[in-house]
XYZ file of N, CA and C in Angstrom:
735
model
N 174.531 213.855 134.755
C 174.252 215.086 135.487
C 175.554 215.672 136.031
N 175.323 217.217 136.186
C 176.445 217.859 136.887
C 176.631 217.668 138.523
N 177.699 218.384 138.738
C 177.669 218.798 140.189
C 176.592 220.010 140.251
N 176.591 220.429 139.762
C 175.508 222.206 139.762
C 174.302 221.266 140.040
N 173.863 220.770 138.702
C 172.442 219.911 138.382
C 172.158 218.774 140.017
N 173.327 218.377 140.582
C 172.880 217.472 141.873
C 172.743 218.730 142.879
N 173.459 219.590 143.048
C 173.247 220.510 144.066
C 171.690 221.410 143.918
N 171.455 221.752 142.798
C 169.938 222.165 142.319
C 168.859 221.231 142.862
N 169.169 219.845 142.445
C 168.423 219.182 142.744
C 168.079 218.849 144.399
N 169.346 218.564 144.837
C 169.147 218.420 146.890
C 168.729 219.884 147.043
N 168.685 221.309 146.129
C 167.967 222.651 147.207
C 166.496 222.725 146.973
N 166.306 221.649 145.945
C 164.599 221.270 145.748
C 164.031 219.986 146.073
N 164.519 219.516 146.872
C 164.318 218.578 148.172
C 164.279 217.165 147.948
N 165.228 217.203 147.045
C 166.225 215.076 146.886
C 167.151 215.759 148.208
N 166.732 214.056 148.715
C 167.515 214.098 149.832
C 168.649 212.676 150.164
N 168.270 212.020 148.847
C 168.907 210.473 148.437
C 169.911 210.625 147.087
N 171.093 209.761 147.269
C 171.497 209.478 145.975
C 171.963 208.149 145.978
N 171.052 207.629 144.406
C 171.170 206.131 144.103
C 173.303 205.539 143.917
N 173.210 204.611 144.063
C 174.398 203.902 143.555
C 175.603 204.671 143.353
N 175.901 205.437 144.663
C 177.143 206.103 144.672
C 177.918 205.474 143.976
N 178.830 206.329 143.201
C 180.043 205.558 141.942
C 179.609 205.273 140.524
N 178.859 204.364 140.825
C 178.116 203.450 139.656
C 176.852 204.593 138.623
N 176.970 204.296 137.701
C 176.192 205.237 136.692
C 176.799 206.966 136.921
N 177.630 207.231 137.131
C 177.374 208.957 137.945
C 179.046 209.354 136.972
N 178.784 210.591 136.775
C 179.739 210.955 136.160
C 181.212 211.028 137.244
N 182.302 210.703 136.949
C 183.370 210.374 137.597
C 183.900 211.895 138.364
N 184.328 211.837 139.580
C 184.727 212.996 140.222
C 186.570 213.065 139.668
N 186.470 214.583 139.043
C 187.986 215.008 139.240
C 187.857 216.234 139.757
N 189.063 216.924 139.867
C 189.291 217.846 140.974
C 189.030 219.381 140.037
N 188.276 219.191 138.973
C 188.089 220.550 138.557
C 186.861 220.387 138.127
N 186.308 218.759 137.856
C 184.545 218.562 137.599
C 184.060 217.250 138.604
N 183.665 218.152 139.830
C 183.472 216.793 140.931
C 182.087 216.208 140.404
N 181.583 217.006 139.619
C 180.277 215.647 139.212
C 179.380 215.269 140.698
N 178.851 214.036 140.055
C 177.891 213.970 140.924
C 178.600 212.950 142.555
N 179.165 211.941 142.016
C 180.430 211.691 143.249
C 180.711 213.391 144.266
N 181.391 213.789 142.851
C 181.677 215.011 144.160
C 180.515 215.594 145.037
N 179.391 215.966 144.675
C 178.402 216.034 144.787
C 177.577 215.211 146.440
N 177.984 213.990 146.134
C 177.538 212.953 147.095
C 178.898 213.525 148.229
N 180.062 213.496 148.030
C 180.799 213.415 149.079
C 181.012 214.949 149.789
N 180.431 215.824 148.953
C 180.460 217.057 149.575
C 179.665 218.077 150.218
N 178.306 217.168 150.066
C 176.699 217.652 150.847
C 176.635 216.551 151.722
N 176.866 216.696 152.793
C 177.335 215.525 153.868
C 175.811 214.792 154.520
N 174.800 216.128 154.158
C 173.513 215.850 155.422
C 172.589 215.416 154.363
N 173.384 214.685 152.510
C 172.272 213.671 151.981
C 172.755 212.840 151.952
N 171.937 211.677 152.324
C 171.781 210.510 151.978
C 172.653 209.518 150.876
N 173.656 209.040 150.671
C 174.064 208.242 149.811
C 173.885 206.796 149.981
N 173.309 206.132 148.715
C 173.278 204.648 148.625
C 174.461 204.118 147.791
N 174.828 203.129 148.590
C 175.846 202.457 148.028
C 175.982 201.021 147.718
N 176.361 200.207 147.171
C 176.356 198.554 146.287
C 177.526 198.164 147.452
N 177.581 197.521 148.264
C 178.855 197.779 148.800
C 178.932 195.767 148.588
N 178.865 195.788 147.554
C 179.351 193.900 147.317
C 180.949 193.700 147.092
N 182.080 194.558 147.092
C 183.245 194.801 146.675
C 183.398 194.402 145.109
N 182.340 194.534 144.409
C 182.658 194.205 143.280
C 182.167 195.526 142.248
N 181.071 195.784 142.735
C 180.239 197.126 142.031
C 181.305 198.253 142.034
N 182.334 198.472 143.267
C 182.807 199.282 143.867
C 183.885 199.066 144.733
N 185.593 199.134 144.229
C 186.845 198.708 145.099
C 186.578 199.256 146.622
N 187.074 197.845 147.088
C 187.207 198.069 148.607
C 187.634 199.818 148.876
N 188.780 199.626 148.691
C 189.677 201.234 149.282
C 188.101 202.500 148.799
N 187.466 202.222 147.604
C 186.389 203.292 147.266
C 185.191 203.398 148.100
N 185.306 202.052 148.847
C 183.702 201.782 149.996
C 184.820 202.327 150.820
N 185.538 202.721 151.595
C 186.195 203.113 152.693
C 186.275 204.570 152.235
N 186.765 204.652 151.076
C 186.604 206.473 151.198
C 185.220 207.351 151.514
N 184.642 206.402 150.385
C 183.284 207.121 150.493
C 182.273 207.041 152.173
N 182.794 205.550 152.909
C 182.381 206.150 154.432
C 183.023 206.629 155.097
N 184.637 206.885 155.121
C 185.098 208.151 155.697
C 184.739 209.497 155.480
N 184.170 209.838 154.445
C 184.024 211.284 153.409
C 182.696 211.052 154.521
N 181.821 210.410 153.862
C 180.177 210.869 154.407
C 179.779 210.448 156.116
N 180.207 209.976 156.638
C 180.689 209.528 157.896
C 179.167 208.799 158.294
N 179.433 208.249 159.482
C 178.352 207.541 159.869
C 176.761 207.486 159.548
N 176.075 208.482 159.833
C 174.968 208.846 159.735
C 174.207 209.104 158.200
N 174.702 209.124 157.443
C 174.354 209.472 156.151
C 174.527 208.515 155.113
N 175.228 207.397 155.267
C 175.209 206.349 154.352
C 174.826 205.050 154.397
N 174.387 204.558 153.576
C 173.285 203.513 153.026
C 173.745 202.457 152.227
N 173.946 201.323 153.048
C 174.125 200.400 152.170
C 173.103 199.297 151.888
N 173.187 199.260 150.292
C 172.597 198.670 149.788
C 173.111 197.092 149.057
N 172.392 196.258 148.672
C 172.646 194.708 148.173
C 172.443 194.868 146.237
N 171.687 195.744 145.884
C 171.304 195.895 144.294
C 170.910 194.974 144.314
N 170.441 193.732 145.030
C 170.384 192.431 144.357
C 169.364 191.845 143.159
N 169.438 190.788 142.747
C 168.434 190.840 141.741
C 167.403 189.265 142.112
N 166.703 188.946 141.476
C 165.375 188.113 142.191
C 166.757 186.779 141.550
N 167.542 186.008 141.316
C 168.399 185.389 140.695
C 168.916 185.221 142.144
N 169.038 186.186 143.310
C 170.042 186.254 144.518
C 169.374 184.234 145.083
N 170.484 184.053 145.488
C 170.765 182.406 146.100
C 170.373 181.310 145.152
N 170.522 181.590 144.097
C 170.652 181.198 142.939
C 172.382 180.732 142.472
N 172.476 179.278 141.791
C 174.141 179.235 141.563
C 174.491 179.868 140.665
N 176.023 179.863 140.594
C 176.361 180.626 139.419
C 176.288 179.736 138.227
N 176.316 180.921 137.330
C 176.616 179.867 135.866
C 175.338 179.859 135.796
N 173.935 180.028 136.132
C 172.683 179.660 135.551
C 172.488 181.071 134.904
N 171.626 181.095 133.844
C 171.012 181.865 132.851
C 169.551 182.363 133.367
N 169.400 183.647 133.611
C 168.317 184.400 134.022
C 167.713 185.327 132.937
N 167.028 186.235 133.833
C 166.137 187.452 132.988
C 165.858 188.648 133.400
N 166.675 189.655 133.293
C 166.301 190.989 133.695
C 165.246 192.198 132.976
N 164.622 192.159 133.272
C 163.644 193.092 131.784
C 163.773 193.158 130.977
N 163.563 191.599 130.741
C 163.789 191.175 128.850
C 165.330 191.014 128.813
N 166.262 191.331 129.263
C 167.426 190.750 128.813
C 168.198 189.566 129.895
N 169.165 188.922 128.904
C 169.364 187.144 129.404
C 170.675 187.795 130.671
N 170.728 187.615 131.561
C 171.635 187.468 132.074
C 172.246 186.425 132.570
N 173.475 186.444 133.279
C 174.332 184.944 134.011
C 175.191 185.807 135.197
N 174.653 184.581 136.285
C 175.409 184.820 137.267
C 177.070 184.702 137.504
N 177.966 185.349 137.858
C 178.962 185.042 137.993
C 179.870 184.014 139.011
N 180.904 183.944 138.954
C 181.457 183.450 140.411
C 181.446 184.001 141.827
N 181.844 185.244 140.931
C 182.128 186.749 141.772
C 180.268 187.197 142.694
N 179.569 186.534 142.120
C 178.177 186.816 142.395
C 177.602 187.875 141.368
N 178.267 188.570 140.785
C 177.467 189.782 139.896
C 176.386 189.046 138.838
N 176.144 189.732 138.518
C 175.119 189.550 137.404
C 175.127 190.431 136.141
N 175.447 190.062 134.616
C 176.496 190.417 133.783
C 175.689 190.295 132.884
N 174.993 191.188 131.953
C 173.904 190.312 130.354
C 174.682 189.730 129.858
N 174.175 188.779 129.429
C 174.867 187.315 129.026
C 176.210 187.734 127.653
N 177.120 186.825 127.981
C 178.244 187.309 127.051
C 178.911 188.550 126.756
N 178.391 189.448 127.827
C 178.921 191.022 127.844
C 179.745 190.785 129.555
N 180.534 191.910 129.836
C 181.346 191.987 130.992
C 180.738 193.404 131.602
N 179.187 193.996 131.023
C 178.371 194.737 131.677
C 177.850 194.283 132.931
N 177.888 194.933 133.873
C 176.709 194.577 135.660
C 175.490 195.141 134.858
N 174.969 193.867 135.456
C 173.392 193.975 135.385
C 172.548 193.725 136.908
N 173.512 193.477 137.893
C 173.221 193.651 139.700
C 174.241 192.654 139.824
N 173.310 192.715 141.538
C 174.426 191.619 142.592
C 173.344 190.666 142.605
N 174.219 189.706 143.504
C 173.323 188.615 144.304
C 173.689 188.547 145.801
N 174.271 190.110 146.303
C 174.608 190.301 147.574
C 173.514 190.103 148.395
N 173.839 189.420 149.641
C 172.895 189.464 150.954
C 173.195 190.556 152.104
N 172.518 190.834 153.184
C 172.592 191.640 153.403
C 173.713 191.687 154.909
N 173.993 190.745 155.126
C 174.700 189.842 156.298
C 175.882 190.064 155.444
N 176.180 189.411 154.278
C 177.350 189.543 153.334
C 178.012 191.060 153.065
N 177.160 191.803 153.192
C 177.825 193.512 152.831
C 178.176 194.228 153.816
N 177.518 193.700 155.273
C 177.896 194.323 156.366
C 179.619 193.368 156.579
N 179.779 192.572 156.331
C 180.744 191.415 156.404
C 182.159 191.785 155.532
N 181.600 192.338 154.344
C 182.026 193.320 153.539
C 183.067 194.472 153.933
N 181.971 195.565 154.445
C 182.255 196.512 154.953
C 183.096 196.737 156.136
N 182.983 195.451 157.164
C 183.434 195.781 158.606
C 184.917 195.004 158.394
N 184.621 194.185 157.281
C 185.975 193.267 157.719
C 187.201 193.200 156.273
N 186.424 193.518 155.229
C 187.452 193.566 153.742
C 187.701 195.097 153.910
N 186.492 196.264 153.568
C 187.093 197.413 153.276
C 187.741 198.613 154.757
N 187.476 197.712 155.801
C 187.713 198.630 156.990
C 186.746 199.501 157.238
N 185.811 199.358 157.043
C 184.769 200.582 157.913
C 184.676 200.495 158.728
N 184.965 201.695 160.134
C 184.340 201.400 161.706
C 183.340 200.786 161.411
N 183.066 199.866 162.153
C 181.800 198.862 162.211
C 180.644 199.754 163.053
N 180.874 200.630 163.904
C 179.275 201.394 163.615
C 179.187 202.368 162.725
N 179.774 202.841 162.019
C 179.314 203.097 160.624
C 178.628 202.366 159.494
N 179.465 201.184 159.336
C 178.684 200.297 158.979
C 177.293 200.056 159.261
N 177.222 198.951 160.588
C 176.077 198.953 161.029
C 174.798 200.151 161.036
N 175.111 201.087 160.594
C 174.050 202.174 160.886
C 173.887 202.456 159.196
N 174.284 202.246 158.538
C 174.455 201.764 157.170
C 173.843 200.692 156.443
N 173.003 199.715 157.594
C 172.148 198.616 157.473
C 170.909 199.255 158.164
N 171.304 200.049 158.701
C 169.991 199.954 159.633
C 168.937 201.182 160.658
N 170.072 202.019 161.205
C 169.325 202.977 161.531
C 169.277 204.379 159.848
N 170.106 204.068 159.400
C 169.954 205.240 158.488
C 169.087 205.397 157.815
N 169.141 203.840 156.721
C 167.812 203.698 155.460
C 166.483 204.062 156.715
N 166.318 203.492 157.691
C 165.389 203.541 158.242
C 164.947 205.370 158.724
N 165.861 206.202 158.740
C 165.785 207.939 158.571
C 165.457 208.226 157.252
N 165.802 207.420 156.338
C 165.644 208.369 155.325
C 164.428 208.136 154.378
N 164.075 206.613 155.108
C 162.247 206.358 154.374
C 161.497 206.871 156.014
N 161.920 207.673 157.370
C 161.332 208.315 157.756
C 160.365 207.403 158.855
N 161.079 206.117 158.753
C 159.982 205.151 159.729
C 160.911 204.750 160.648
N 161.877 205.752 161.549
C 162.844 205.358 162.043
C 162.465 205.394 163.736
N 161.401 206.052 163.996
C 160.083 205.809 164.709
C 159.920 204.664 165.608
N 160.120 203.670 164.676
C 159.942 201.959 164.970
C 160.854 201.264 164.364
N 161.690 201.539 163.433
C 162.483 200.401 162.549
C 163.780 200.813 162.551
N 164.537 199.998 162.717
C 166.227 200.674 162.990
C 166.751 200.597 163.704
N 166.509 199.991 165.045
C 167.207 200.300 166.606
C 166.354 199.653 167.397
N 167.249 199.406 168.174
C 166.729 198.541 169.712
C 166.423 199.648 170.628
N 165.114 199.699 170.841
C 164.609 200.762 171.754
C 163.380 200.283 172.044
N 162.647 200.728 173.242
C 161.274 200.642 173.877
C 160.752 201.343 172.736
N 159.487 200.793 172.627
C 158.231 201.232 171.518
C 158.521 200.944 170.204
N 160.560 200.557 169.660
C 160.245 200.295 168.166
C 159.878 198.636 167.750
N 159.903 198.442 166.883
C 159.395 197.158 166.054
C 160.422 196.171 166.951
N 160.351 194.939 166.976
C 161.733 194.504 167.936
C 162.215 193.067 166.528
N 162.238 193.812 165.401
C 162.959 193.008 164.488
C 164.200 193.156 164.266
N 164.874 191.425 164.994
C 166.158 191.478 164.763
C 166.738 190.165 164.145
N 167.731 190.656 164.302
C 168.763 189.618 163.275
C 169.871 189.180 164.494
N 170.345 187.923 164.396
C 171.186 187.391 165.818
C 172.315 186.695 164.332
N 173.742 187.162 164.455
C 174.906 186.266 163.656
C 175.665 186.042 164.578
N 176.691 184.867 163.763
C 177.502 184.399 163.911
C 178.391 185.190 164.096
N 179.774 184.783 164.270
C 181.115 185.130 164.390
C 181.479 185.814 162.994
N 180.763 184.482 162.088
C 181.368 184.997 160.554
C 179.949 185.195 159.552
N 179.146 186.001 160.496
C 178.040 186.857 159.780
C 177.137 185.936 159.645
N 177.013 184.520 159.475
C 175.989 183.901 159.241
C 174.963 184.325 159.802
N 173.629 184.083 159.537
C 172.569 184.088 160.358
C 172.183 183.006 160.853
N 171.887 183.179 162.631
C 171.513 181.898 163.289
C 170.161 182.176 163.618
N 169.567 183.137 163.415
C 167.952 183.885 164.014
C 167.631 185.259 163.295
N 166.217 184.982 163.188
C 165.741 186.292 163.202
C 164.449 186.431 163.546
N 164.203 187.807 163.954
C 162.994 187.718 165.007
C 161.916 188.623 164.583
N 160.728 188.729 164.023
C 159.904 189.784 163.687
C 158.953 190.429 164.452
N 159.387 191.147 164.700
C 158.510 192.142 166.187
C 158.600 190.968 167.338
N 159.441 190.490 167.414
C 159.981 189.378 169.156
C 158.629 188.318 168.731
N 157.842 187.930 168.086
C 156.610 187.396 168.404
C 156.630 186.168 167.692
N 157.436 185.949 166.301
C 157.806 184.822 165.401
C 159.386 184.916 165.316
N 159.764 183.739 165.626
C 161.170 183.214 165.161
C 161.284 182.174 164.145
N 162.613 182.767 163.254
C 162.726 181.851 162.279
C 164.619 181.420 163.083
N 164.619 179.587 162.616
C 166.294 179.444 163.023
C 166.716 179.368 161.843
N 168.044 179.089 161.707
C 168.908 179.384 160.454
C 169.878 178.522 160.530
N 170.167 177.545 161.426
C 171.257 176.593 161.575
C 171.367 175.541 160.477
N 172.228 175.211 160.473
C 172.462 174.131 158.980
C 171.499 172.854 159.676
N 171.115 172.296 158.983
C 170.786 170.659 158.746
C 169.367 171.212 159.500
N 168.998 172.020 159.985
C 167.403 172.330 160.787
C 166.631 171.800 159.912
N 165.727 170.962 159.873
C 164.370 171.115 159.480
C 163.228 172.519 159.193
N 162.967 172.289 158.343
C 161.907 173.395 157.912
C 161.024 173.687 158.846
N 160.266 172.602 159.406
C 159.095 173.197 160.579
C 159.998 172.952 161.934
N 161.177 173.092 162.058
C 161.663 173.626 163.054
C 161.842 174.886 163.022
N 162.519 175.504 161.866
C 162.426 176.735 161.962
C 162.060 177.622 162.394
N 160.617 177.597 162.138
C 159.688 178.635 162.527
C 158.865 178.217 164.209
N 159.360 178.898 165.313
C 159.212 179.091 166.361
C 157.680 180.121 166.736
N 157.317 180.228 167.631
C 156.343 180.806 168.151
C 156.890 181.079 169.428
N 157.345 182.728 170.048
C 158.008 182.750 171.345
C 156.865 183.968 171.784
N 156.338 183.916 173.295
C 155.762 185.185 173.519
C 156.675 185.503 174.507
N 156.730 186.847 174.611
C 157.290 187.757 175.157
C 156.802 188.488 176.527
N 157.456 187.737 177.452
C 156.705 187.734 178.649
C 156.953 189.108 179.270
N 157.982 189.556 179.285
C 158.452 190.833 179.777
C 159.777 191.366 179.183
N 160.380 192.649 179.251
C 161.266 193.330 179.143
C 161.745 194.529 179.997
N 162.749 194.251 179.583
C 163.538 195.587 180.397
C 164.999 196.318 179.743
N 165.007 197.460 179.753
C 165.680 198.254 179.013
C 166.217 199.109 179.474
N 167.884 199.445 179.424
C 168.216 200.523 180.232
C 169.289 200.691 179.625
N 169.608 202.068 179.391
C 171.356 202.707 179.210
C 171.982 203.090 180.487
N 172.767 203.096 180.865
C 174.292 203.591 181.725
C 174.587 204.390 180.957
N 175.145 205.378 182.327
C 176.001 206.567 182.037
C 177.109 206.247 181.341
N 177.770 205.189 181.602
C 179.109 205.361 180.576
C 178.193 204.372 178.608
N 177.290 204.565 178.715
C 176.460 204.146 177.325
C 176.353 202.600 177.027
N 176.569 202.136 177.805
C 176.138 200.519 177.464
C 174.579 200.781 177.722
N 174.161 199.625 176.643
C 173.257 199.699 176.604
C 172.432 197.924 177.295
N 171.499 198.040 177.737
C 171.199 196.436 178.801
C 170.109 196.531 178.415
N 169.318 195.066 177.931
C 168.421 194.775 178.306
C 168.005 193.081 178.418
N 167.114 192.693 178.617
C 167.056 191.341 179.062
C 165.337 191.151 178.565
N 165.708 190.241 178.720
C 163.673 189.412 177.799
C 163.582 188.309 177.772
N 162.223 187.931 178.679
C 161.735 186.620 178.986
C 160.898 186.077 177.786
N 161.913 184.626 177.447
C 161.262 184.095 176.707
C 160.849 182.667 176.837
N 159.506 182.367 176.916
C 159.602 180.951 176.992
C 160.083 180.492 178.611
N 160.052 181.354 179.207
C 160.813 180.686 180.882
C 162.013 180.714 181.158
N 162.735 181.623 180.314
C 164.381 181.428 179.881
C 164.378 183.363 179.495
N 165.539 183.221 180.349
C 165.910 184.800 180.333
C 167.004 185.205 179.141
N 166.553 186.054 178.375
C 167.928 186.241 177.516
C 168.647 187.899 178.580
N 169.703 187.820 178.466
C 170.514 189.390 179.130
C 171.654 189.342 178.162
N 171.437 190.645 177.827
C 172.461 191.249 176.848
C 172.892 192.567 177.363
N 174.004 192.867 176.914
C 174.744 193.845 177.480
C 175.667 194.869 176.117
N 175.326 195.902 175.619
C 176.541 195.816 174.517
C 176.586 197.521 174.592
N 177.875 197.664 174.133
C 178.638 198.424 174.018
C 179.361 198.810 173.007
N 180.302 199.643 172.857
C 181.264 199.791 171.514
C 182.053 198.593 171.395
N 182.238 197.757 172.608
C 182.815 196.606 172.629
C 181.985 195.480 172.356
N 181.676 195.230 173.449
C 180.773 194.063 172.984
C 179.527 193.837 171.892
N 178.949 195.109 171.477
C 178.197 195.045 170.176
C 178.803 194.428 169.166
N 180.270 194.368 168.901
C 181.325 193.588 167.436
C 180.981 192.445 167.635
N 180.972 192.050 169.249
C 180.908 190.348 169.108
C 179.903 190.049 169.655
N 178.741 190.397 169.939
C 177.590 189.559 170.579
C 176.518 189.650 169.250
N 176.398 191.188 168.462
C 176.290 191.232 166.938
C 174.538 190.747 166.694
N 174.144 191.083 167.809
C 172.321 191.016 168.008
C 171.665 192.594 167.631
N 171.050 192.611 166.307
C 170.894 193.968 165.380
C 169.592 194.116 165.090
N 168.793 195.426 165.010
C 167.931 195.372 164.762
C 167.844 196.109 163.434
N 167.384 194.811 162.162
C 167.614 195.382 161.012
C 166.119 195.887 160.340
């Protein structure tokens, strides 16, 4: 497709574009194509592979400087093969694929992508720390955006009174140590855990929620007889890293 043909298309109400880079005719400076296209209608939606492999670091940094916070989407491509080792032999709609080192996924004996086996902890990890993206760009790139642009952002996407209270709690180095589905089931994630440890049962005795004028955002929640208080900010959101995905 053209640049004309994508611009036709977003004034008849696409408001998404799949796999920025990947499949799309290449942007130059006299046929921006559909790249150009993505980086120059700012208020659609772009999805992006951001595994650093689909797509060079320095190209995930342009493309979220170009489209800036609010409008981009990152995606995993992953394929049902994801936490799977490498080197094993799969199946993509009828054709054989093999996982790589790199994690991609390649039809067998060709140096074609056939997906990732990106996680979703891994691309934000990606993004904030290999290609340089402000990390709330990023983060809103996991989470409040996709959640605008399938329109259920309502409840899903953000830590707020009345939405869903599904979150994700990492590590330093992205791991996952928790995650929480609507505050009501916990799963843990620590190495050597047992399986029926995992899965927790916490009720949610109370909450409280508040922004400050200078925008920190506070809230605190009784769980179990045990108070959690969190506090985050442009600062402390990098490192306390409690998300609602």
């Amino acid at each position: 497709a053209t640049y004309e043909d994508a611009v036709m298309g977003i004034a008849n109400g696409a408001m998404s574009m799949t796999h920025v880079y990947n499949g799309m005719t290449r942007y130059h400076h006299r046929n921006p194509g559909l790249v150009g296209a993505a980086f120059r209608i700012r208020d659609v939606y772009g999805e992006i592979i951001c595994d650093g492999c689909h797509s060079h670091l320095a190209a995930l940094n342009n493309f979220f400087t170009i489209k800036g916070r609010d409008y981009s989407i990152m995606i995993t491509d992953s394929l049902r093969a994801k936490h799977c080792p490498p080197g094993g032999n799969y199946q993509l709609g009828g054709h054989d694929i093999e996982i790589g080192e790199d994690g991609l996924a390649r039809l067998k004996g060709t140096n074609t992508i056939a997906g990732s086996t990106l996680r979703m902890n891994r691309g934000l990890k990606i993004l904030a720390e290999d290609a340089m993206v402000p990390f709330d760009a990023a983060l809103n790139s996991c989470t409040i955006n996709p959640a605008r642009c399938l329109r259920v952002d309502d409840r899903k996407g953000r830590i707020a009174a009345g939405c869903d209270a599904d979150l994700v709690v990492l590590e330093d180095n992205y791991d996952v140590i928790q995650t929480y589905c609507r505050a009501g089931h916990a799963v843990n994630h620590e190495p050597g855990m047992k399986k029926a440890e995992r899965h927790r049962n916490f009720r949610c005795l109370s909450a409280f929620f508040a922004i400050s004028p200078d925008c920190r955002f506070t809230f605190s929640v009784r769980w179990g007889g045990r108070v959690l208080f969190y506090q985050l900010d442009k600062v402390f959101l990098r490192f306390c890293q409690v998300f609602a995905f």
